C-alpha positions as a printed NumPy array, in Angstrom:
array([[ -0.928,   0.691,  -6.639],
       [ -4.198,   1.494,  -7.062],
       [ -4.996,   1.478,  -3.763],
       [ -2.636,   4.362,  -3.459],
       [ -4.029,   5.967,  -6.22 ],
       [ -7.332,   6.163,  -5.358],
       [ -5.906,   7.565,  -1.955],
       [ -4.072,  10.217,  -3.279],
       [ -6.492,  11.268,  -5.876],
       [ -9.299,  11.497,  -2.978],
       [ -7.001,  13.79 ,  -0.569],
       [ -5.958,  15.992,  -4.255],
       [ -9.253,  16.514,  -4.883],
       [ -9.637,  17.26 ,  -0.698],
       [ -7.548,  19.889,  -1.146],
       [ -5.116,  18.05 ,   1.696],
       [ -1.75 ,  19.271,   1.859],
       [ -0.541,  17.309,   4.533],
       [ -1.366,  13.282,   5.76 ],
       [ -0.898,  11.038,   9.001],
       [ -1.255,   7.348,   7.904],
       [ -2.114,   4.659,  10.534],
       [ -1.728,   1.293,   8.553],
       [ -3.415,  -2.493,   9.804],
       [ -2.216,  -5.318,   8.431],
       [ -2.935,  -5.664,   4.489],
       [ -3.133,  -1.767,   4.801],
       [  0.507,  -1.353,   5.353],
       [  1.255,  -2.457,   1.71 ],
       [ -0.793,   0.243,   0.579],
       [  1.012,   2.682,   2.788],
       [  4.354,   1.707,   1.713],
       [  3.302,   2.351,  -2.087],
       [  2.616,   5.785,  -0.366],
       [  5.589,   6.873,   1.111],
       [  8.075,   5.055,  -2.069],
       [  6.04 ,   7.654,  -4.25 ],
       [  6.771,  10.035,  -1.162],
       [ 10.027,   9.881,  -3.074],
       [  9.165,  10.602,  -7.254],
       [  9.239,  13.493,  -8.23 ],
       [  5.397,  15.374,  -8.573],
       [  2.931,  17.254,  -7.059],
       [  1.032,  15.201,  -3.964],
       [  0.096,  15.419,  -0.867],
       [  2.604,  14.766,   1.374],
       [  2.994,  11.743,   3.972],
       [  4.053,  14.183,   7.374],
       [  4.107,  10.347,   9.155],
       [  3.47 ,   6.628,   9.233],
       [  2.514,   3.74 ,  11.972],
       [  2.268,   0.295,  10.918],
       [  0.604,  -2.243,  12.947],
       [  0.095,  -6.074,  12.138],
       [  1.168,  -5.639,   8.534],
       [  3.993,  -7.782,   6.577],
       [  6.712,  -4.805,   6.125],
       [  9.718,  -7.03 ,   7.545],
       [ 10.261,  -9.907,   4.414],
       [ 12.004, -12.18 ,   6.839],
       [  9.199, -12.22 ,   9.747],
       [  6.373, -12.33 ,   6.674],
       [  4.934, -15.672,   6.222],
       [  2.214, -14.876,   3.464],
       [ -0.837, -17.189,   3.085],
       [ -1.514, -19.672,   0.469],
       [ -3.763, -16.586,  -1.749],
       [ -0.998, -13.592,  -1.563],
       [  1.437, -16.048,  -3.211],
       [ -1.29 , -17.261,  -5.72 ],
       [ -2.13 , -13.663,  -6.569],
       [  2.154, -12.061,  -7.075],
       [  3.005, -15.377,  -9.517],
       [  1.757, -15.24 , -13.364],
       [ -2.031, -17.098, -11.717],
       [ -2.421, -13.367, -10.472],
       [ -4.638, -11.476, -12.596],
       [ -6.76 , -14.753, -12.893],
       [ -7.422, -15.259,  -9.502],
       [ -7.896, -11.4  ,  -8.761],
       [-10.269, -11.096, -11.602],
       [-14.411, -11.271, -11.187]])
């Protein structure tokens, strides 16, 4: 969500009204968040199209790494902190 926040802030700061996304690998997660936000009320740049490449978009086919599972667990904040 933080990456999506940064991206939307950047687009707004640049005056971008509409944009296209080509997402790859872990960027697919950020792109999914941007796509979900299009349904929320509020003023934001419009996502015109999106293409997902080499990511875990489909849970039934995604095989997360151990570190990814740990980041989603209660240990996640401690693993991700510097």
